[in-house]
Coordinates of C-alpha atoms in Angstrom, one line a residue:
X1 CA 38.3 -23.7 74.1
X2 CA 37.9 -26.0 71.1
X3 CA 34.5 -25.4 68.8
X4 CA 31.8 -28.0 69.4
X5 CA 31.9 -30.3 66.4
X6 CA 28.1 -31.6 67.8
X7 CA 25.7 -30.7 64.9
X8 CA 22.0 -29.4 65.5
X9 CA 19.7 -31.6 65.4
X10 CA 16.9 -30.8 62.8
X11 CA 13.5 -32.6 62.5
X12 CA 10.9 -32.0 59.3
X13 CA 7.3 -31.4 60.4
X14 CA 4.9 -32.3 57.6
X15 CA 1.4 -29.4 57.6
X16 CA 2.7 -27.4 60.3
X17 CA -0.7 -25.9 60.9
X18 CA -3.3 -25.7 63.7
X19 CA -1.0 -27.8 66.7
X20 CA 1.6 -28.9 64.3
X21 CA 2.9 -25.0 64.6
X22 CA 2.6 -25.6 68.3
X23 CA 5.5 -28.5 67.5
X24 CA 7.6 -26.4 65.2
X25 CA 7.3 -23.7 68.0
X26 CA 8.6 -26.5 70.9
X27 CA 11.5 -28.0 68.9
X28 CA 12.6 -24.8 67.8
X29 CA 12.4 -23.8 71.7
X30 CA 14.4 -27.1 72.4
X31 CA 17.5 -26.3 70.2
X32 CA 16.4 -28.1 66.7
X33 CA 16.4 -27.0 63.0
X34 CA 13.1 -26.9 61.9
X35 CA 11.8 -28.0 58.4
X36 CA 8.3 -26.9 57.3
X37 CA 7.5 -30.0 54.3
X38 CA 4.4 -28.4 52.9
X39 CA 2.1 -31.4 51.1
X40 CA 0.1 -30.9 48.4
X41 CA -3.0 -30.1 49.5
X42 CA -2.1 -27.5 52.2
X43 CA -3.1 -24.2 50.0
X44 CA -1.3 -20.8 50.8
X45 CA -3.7 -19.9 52.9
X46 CA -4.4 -22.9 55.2
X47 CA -0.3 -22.2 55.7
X48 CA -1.4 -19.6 57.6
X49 CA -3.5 -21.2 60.0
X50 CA -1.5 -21.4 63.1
X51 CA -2.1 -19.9 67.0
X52 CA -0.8 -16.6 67.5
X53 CA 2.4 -17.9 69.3
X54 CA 3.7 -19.3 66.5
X55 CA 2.7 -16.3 64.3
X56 CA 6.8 -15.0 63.1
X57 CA 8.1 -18.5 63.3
X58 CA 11.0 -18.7 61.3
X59 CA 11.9 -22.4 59.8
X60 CA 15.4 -23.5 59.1
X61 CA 13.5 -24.2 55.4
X62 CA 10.3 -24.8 54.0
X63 CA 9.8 -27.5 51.3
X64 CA 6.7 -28.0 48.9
X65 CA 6.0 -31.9 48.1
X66 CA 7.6 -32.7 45.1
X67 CA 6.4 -35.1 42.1
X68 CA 7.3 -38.2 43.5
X69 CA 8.8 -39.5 47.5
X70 CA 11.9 -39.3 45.9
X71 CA 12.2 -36.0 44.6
X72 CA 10.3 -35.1 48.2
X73 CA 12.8 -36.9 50.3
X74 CA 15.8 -35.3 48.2
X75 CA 14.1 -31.8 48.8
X76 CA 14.4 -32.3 52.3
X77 CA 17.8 -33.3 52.4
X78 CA 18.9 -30.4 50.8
X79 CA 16.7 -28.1 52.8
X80 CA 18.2 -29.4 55.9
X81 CA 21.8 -28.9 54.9
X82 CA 24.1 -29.0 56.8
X83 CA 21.8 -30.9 59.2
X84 CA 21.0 -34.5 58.8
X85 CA 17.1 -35.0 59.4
X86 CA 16.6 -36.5 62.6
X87 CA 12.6 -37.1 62.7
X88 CA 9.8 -36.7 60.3
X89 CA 6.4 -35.4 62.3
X90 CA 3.1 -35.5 61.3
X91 CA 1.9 -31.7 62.1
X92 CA -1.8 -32.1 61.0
X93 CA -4.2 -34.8 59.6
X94 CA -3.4 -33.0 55.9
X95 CA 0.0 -34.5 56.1
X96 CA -0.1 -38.1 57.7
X97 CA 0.1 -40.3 54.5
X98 CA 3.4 -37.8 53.2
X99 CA 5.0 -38.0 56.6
X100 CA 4.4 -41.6 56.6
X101 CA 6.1 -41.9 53.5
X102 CA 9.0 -39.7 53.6
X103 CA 10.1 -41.0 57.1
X104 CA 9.9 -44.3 55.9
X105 CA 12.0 -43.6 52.5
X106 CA 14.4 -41.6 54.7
X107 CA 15.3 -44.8 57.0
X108 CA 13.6 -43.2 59.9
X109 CA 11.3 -44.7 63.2
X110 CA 7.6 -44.6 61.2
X111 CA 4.9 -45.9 61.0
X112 CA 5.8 -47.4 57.4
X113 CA 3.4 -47.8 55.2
X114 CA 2.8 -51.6 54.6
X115 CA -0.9 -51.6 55.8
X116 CA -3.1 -49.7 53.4
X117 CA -5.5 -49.4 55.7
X118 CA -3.8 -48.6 58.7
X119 CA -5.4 -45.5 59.3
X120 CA -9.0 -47.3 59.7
X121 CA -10.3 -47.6 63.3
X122 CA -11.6 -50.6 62.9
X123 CA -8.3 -52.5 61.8
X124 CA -6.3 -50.7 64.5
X125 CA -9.0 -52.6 67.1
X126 CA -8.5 -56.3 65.3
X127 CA -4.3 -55.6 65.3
X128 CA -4.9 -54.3 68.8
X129 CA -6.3 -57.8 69.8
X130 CA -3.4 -59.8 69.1
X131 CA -0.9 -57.7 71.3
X132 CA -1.4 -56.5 74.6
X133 CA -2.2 -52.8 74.6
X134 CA -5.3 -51.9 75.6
X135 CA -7.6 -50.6 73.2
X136 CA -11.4 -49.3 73.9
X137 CA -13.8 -51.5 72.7
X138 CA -15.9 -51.2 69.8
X139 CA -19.4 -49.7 70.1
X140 CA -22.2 -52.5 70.1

């Protein structure tokens, strides 16, 4: 029988704290290497913030946000080894403008970061209007 030359597949969750443990906890569950990137302003303790079934989870690596993307995106990279990062994923609101970022500056599906403001509500609504999604309306 010849050895399986398929490599894991590994994905990087950004703050995985409060549900973002609950997605370290399923991708581990589905076969991937997981990567806990830690941004800046997740102290020690909010780290620990996760629901008890994902107390014990063990990461393929953790990696604390570096100076700049660069030195963040090259972080992960070398975490992951030998994996090749798959997907960056958002684990809590703490990391959205990091997981933006390094999943754009790795040359993976993001939501970029062109629009400054894309976060805002109310721009979401106006870009909403010239596609067809639905979107609810804004309050009167």
């Amino acid at each position: 029988m010849r050895a399986s030359t398929q490599q894991q597949r590994c994905v990087a969750i950004v703050d995985p704290i409060s549900t973002g443990a609950c997605v370290a906890v399923e991708a581990t569950k589905r076969g991937y290497a997981v990567v806990a990137v830690w941004s800046a302003v997740v102290t020690k303790d909010l780290r620990n913030m996760v629901p008890e079934h994902a107390k014990g989870l063990r990461y393929h690596a953790q990696v604390d946000e570096g100076e700049s993307i660069e030195a963040t995106t090259q972080l992960l990279r070398k975490a992951a080894a030998p994996h090749k990062v798959d997907a960056v994923i958002c684990g809590a609101e703490t990391g959205v403008e990091l997981a933006d970022r390094l999943s754009q500056r790795s040359g993976l599906a993001s939501n970029g970061t062109e629009l400054g403001n894309r976060r805002d509500k109310h721009t979401q609504q106006q870009a909403s209007r010239h596609t067809c999604l639905a979107y609810p309306p804004s309050p009167p």
